[in-house]
């Protein structure tokens, strides 16, 4: 018989508190535990098992308490902070997380594995996980602050993303020319803000994603779509589980696919506001760039571009690509791309499984405008909604994300990953995520 939540809470607090608990044990661990955090010493493993068992028994009750009976929406970092206060020992403390995040990836103690356990169990529950995913479709506070000015002026510079509304098109230009649009926590925040603004602005009919012109010597004067995850930031310990790896998938990518939640006089027939999306690929879409293409409605590419998903070679999981890619390519080609690192060049016949149009680079601009015009029809949004509902079951997506939260946390702290990012930091000045 399961213990009551108050008794289980007290037992958990006692198990992980000094003397003899997790924090006392961690003080005796050697520097550089991060290299072994995914396969920890015995006591750490036992305590993680206790946390997992606690959540397997009480996840819905915990989530209900933290969200006041699911009447309060908490984003990932807020949910973790609330859990740390209400259930001591269930997740690392704010001080522990802050100290860990100040370290290079190879030196971390692996506290994000415990976040992975917690968030995995929250997402695994249809009740709690469903509410959490709905919460994460809400517009960010930053976007709501910027919305009045953007609707009036039609442009904003968010730092790593420029957004401009022109002729009913929201044009999102990724402009991190210092790293070929390789993503980090900062760019995920900018991208989610830009997606929110584009979806909330009533004057926007269709949205365009494109990379800006780069200044990096190897690609100076050329547009680049995306170099994927920022490997320099990963080495430095600046790629977070909740602020990047989960927020990216459950935030702006999910919003592109399913829309942003609204609370207005239209919400009676649809809780989200969605719009069609076009992506234009110049030069390459590596990793997260290819993942982006899997959630948009129409993809155009320059004939000299290529796509790749090198995450397995980097030691991590390529977001939701494992879930979405096979329905575009079939399972055999998906395994070649994800497990073996196969590049798809626009001259390959297989490229047409992933892109709708391939054009000479000097013809791409005109082709993009034609593609945007085709998606302005009054019935496009309704048909897009039905296509997406048929293609991707939201509960299947939630279950995937529940397992992803834990598996990606384990991968981040695995020895092979910390070794790879350590070697990357000594290779010189090649931009994060760029081709070797």
XYZ file of N, CA and C in Angstrom, residues 293-414:
366
model
N 13.145 21.935 -39.447
C 12.444 21.668 -40.712
C 11.317 20.668 -40.547
N 11.382 19.841 -39.493
C 10.379 18.799 -39.284
C 9.070 19.333 -38.720
N 9.029 20.625 -38.319
C 7.795 21.173 -37.755
C 7.196 22.280 -38.610
N 7.793 22.570 -39.774
C 7.238 23.623 -40.625
C 6.457 22.999 -41.784
N 5.742 23.845 -42.504
C 4.815 23.361 -43.526
C 5.423 23.279 -44.917
N 6.414 24.099 -45.185
C 7.002 24.115 -46.528
C 8.474 24.464 -46.394
N 9.332 23.643 -46.994
C 10.781 23.835 -46.899
C 11.352 24.030 -48.292
N 12.106 25.107 -48.461
C 12.858 25.346 -49.673
C 14.344 25.325 -49.323
N 15.170 24.938 -50.262
C 16.607 24.877 -49.990
C 17.389 25.251 -51.231
N 18.555 25.838 -51.003
C 19.488 26.097 -52.093
C 20.116 24.784 -52.528
N 20.431 24.684 -53.792
C 20.921 23.419 -54.339
C 22.291 23.034 -53.805
N 23.036 23.970 -53.227
C 24.344 23.662 -52.662
C 24.295 23.429 -51.154
N 23.102 23.288 -50.586
C 22.953 23.102 -49.137
C 22.918 21.616 -48.790
N 23.047 21.328 -47.495
C 22.888 19.950 -47.022
C 22.257 19.960 -45.633
N 21.740 18.791 -45.237
C 21.112 18.582 -43.937
C 21.863 17.472 -43.211
N 21.907 17.547 -41.882
C 22.507 16.456 -41.106
C 22.025 16.514 -39.667
N 22.118 15.362 -39.000
C 21.764 15.235 -37.580
C 22.911 14.496 -36.872
N 23.988 15.200 -36.537
C 25.177 14.534 -35.987
C 25.148 14.313 -34.485
N 23.974 14.418 -33.857
C 23.925 14.354 -32.392
C 24.478 13.049 -31.842
N 24.193 11.916 -32.496
C 24.686 10.644 -31.977
C 26.206 10.611 -31.980
N 26.836 11.237 -32.991
C 28.290 11.308 -33.015
C 28.812 12.234 -31.913
N 28.002 13.225 -31.531
C 28.364 14.118 -30.435
C 28.023 13.509 -29.077
N 27.264 12.401 -29.082
C 26.953 11.703 -27.847
C 25.612 12.033 -27.243
N 24.795 12.837 -27.937
C 23.511 13.230 -27.367
C 22.379 12.816 -28.299
N 21.153 13.179 -27.943
C 19.956 12.805 -28.704
C 19.482 14.042 -29.473
N 19.169 13.915 -30.754
C 18.774 15.082 -31.545
C 17.327 15.505 -31.316
N 17.050 15.914 -30.089
C 15.728 16.432 -29.778
C 14.619 15.458 -30.119
N 13.613 15.939 -30.835
C 12.460 15.118 -31.197
C 12.630 14.520 -32.594
N 13.820 14.660 -33.179
C 14.034 14.113 -34.513
C 13.805 12.608 -34.548
N 14.181 11.882 -33.498
C 13.961 10.435 -33.465
C 12.476 10.093 -33.555
N 11.635 10.986 -33.081
C 10.181 10.796 -33.085
C 9.579 11.199 -34.435
N 10.101 12.305 -35.016
C 9.459 12.875 -36.199
C 10.100 12.456 -37.515
N 11.405 12.289 -37.545
C 12.076 12.045 -38.817
C 11.566 10.805 -39.555
N 11.315 9.663 -38.872
C 10.902 8.466 -39.625
C 9.627 8.639 -40.432
N 8.731 9.526 -40.022
C 7.510 9.676 -40.814
C 7.766 10.443 -42.114
N 8.886 11.154 -42.202
C 9.267 11.804 -43.453
C 10.083 10.869 -44.343
N 11.011 10.141 -43.734
C 12.000 9.395 -44.513
C 11.780 7.895 -44.524
N 10.955 7.376 -43.597
C 10.908 5.947 -43.347
C 11.991 5.566 -42.353
N 11.859 4.406 -41.705
C 12.779 4.058 -40.613
C 14.209 3.781 -41.057
N 14.434 3.206 -42.246
C 15.804 2.855 -42.628
C 16.651 4.102 -42.840
N 16.142 5.045 -43.631
C 16.909 6.265 -43.875
C 17.062 7.073 -42.593
N 16.028 7.077 -41.737
C 16.138 7.800 -40.463
C 17.292 7.253 -39.630
N 17.467 5.936 -39.617
C 18.578 5.347 -38.862
C 19.930 5.717 -39.479
N 19.992 5.774 -40.794
C 21.242 6.182 -41.440
C 21.609 7.615 -41.058
N 20.602 8.480 -41.029
C 20.860 9.889 -40.724
C 21.224 10.077 -39.254
N 20.469 9.436 -38.344
C 20.664 9.671 -36.909
C 21.786 8.813 -36.342
N 21.802 7.529 -36.646
C 22.775 6.631 -36.020
C 24.131 6.652 -36.715
N 24.125 6.863 -38.030
C 25.370 6.795 -38.788
C 25.881 8.153 -39.243
N 25.103 9.196 -39.018
C 25.556 10.540 -39.365
C 25.525 10.860 -40.849
N 24.679 10.189 -41.607
C 24.628 10.443 -43.049
C 24.141 11.859 -43.344
N 24.876 12.565 -44.187
C 24.437 13.867 -44.671
C 23.520 13.691 -45.880
N 22.523 14.548 -45.954
C 21.645 14.577 -47.117
C 21.919 15.869 -47.870
N 22.511 15.725 -49.031
C 22.769 16.896 -49.875
C 21.571 17.132 -50.781
N 21.368 18.389 -51.153
C 20.190 18.715 -51.955
C 20.235 18.089 -53.338
N 21.408 17.608 -53.752
C 21.509 16.904 -55.028
C 21.170 15.416 -54.897
N 21.000 14.919 -53.658
C 20.623 13.520 -53.446
C 19.128 13.338 -53.706
N 18.721 12.224 -54.311
C 17.278 11.987 -54.496
C 16.513 11.986 -53.180
N 17.142 11.515 -52.107
C 16.462 11.441 -50.797
C 16.128 12.812 -50.231
N 16.767 13.856 -50.753
C 16.497 15.198 -50.236
C 15.036 15.583 -50.398
N 14.372 15.059 -51.422
C 12.985 15.442 -51.644
C 12.035 14.861 -50.617
N 12.517 13.953 -49.776
C 11.707 13.486 -48.651
C 11.656 14.521 -47.528
N 12.627 15.445 -47.514
C 12.753 16.394 -46.411
C 12.547 17.840 -46.817
N 12.657 18.131 -48.095
C 12.422 19.495 -48.565
C 11.426 19.449 -49.720
N 10.693 20.534 -49.885
C 9.667 20.596 -50.926
C 10.208 21.117 -52.248
N 11.157 22.036 -52.178
C 11.698 22.646 -53.386
C 13.195 22.843 -53.237
N 13.937 22.602 -54.311
C 15.369 22.881 -54.376
C 15.611 23.826 -55.544
N 16.346 24.917 -55.273
C 16.573 25.935 -56.297
C 18.039 26.344 -56.315
N 18.489 26.840 -57.461
C 19.800 27.469 -57.505
C 19.831 28.598 -56.480
N 20.965 28.819 -55.834
C 21.023 29.862 -54.794
C 20.501 31.221 -55.248
N 20.782 31.613 -56.492
C 20.340 32.935 -56.938
C 18.854 32.984 -57.276
N 18.180 31.819 -57.257
C 16.739 31.781 -57.501
C 15.932 31.606 -56.218
N 16.621 31.374 -55.100
C 15.913 30.989 -53.879
C 15.022 32.107 -53.351
N 15.487 33.346 -53.372
C 14.682 34.447 -52.835
C 13.316 34.511 -53.509
N 13.300 34.444 -54.830
C 12.028 34.526 -55.557
C 11.142 33.315 -55.273
N 11.756 32.155 -55.157
C 10.975 30.953 -54.858
C 10.356 31.023 -53.472
N 11.076 31.598 -52.519
C 10.538 31.752 -51.158
C 9.277 32.610 -51.188
N 9.310 33.720 -51.907
C 8.138 34.606 -51.950
C 6.953 33.896 -52.587
N 7.198 33.076 -53.599
C 6.096 32.317 -54.202
C 5.527 31.310 -53.203
N 6.393 30.666 -52.453
C 5.939 29.707 -51.454
C 5.109 30.356 -50.363
N 5.514 31.537 -49.939
C 4.742 32.268 -48.930
C 3.350 32.609 -49.449
N 3.275 33.053 -50.698
C 1.976 33.420 -51.266
C 1.018 32.233 -51.311
N 1.543 31.049 -51.564
C 0.677 29.864 -51.660
C 0.059 29.481 -50.323
N 0.642 29.923 -49.225
C 0.136 29.546 -47.904
C -0.737 30.623 -47.264
N -1.188 31.578 -48.043
C -2.034 32.648 -47.511
C -3.526 32.342 -47.597
N -3.910 31.232 -48.198
C -5.332 30.947 -48.407
C -6.117 30.887 -47.116
N -7.399 31.271 -47.142
C -8.207 31.336 -45.915
C -8.419 29.981 -45.248
N -8.345 28.882 -46.012
C -8.567 27.562 -45.421
C -7.263 26.856 -45.057
N -6.114 27.506 -45.269
C -4.833 26.859 -44.995
C -4.700 26.515 -43.522
N -5.037 27.464 -42.653
C -4.837 27.248 -41.219
C -5.662 26.063 -40.709
N -6.926 25.975 -41.137
C -7.772 24.886 -40.663
C -7.271 23.535 -41.168
N -6.860 23.484 -42.424
C -6.348 22.223 -42.966
C -5.005 21.852 -42.349
N -4.175 22.849 -42.101
C -2.901 22.597 -41.413
C -3.160 21.989 -40.035
N -4.124 22.543 -39.316
C -4.455 22.033 -37.983
C -4.854 20.563 -38.051
N -5.673 20.200 -39.028
C -6.130 18.822 -39.136
C -5.008 17.886 -39.584
N -4.147 18.340 -40.489
C -2.998 17.536 -40.895
C -2.087 17.253 -39.709
N -1.797 18.284 -38.926
C -0.912 18.102 -37.771
C -1.528 17.189 -36.731
N -2.841 17.307 -36.528
C -3.513 16.432 -35.569
C -3.438 14.975 -36.012
N -3.545 14.747 -37.314
C -3.486 13.380 -37.825
C -2.069 12.823 -37.790
N -1.067 13.665 -38.003
C 0.316 13.202 -38.094
C 0.934 12.929 -36.728
N 0.574 13.709 -35.715
C 1.295 13.608 -34.447
C 0.319 13.627 -33.272
N 0.168 12.473 -32.635
C -0.673 12.367 -31.450
C 0.021 13.048 -30.274
N -0.699 13.926 -29.601
C -0.056 14.716 -28.550
C 0.357 13.854 -27.359
N -0.379 12.785 -27.086
C 0.026 11.909 -25.989
C 1.268 11.111 -26.349
N 1.399 10.718 -27.610
C 2.627 10.046 -28.030
C 3.815 10.996 -27.920
N 3.619 12.261 -28.289
C 4.669 13.268 -28.144
C 5.035 13.448 -26.673
N 4.023 13.515 -25.810
C 4.286 13.672 -24.372
C 5.089 12.494 -23.830
N 4.739 11.275 -24.217
C 5.473 10.102 -23.739
C 6.918 10.116 -24.246
N 7.100 10.544 -25.492
C 8.464 10.657 -26.010
C 9.266 11.655 -25.169
N 8.674 12.807 -24.896
C 9.387 13.841 -24.140
C 9.686 13.400 -22.718
N 8.820 12.579 -22.138
C 9.084 12.055 -20.793
C 10.355 11.218 -20.787
N 10.494 10.345 -21.769
C 11.705 9.524 -21.835
C 12.913 10.353 -22.259
N 12.714 11.299 -23.148
C 13.797 12.166 -23.601
C 14.387 12.960 -22.442
N 13.541 13.459 -21.534
C 14.025 14.271 -20.409
C 15.074 13.525 -19.603
N 14.859 12.234 -19.383
C 15.811 11.448 -18.609
C 17.003 11.013 -19.446
N 16.746 10.489 -20.636
C 17.852 9.974 -21.445
C 18.819 11.076 -21.871
N 18.295 12.262 -22.192
C 19.193 13.345 -22.575
C 20.008 13.830 -21.382
N 19.403 13.845 -20.196
C 20.154 14.231 -18.992
C 21.297 13.255 -18.738
N 21.032 11.968 -18.889
C 22.090 10.972 -18.718
C 23.191 11.144 -19.761
N 22.805 11.426 -20.993
C 23.799 11.592 -22.058
C 24.693 12.802 -21.800
N 24.101 13.902 -21.308
C 24.873 15.114 -21.047
C 26.038 14.866 -20.104
N 25.853 13.915 -19.195
C 26.857 13.680 -18.152
C 27.591 12.360 -18.340
N 27.526 11.820 -19.538
C 28.253 10.594 -19.820
C 29.706 10.905 -20.173
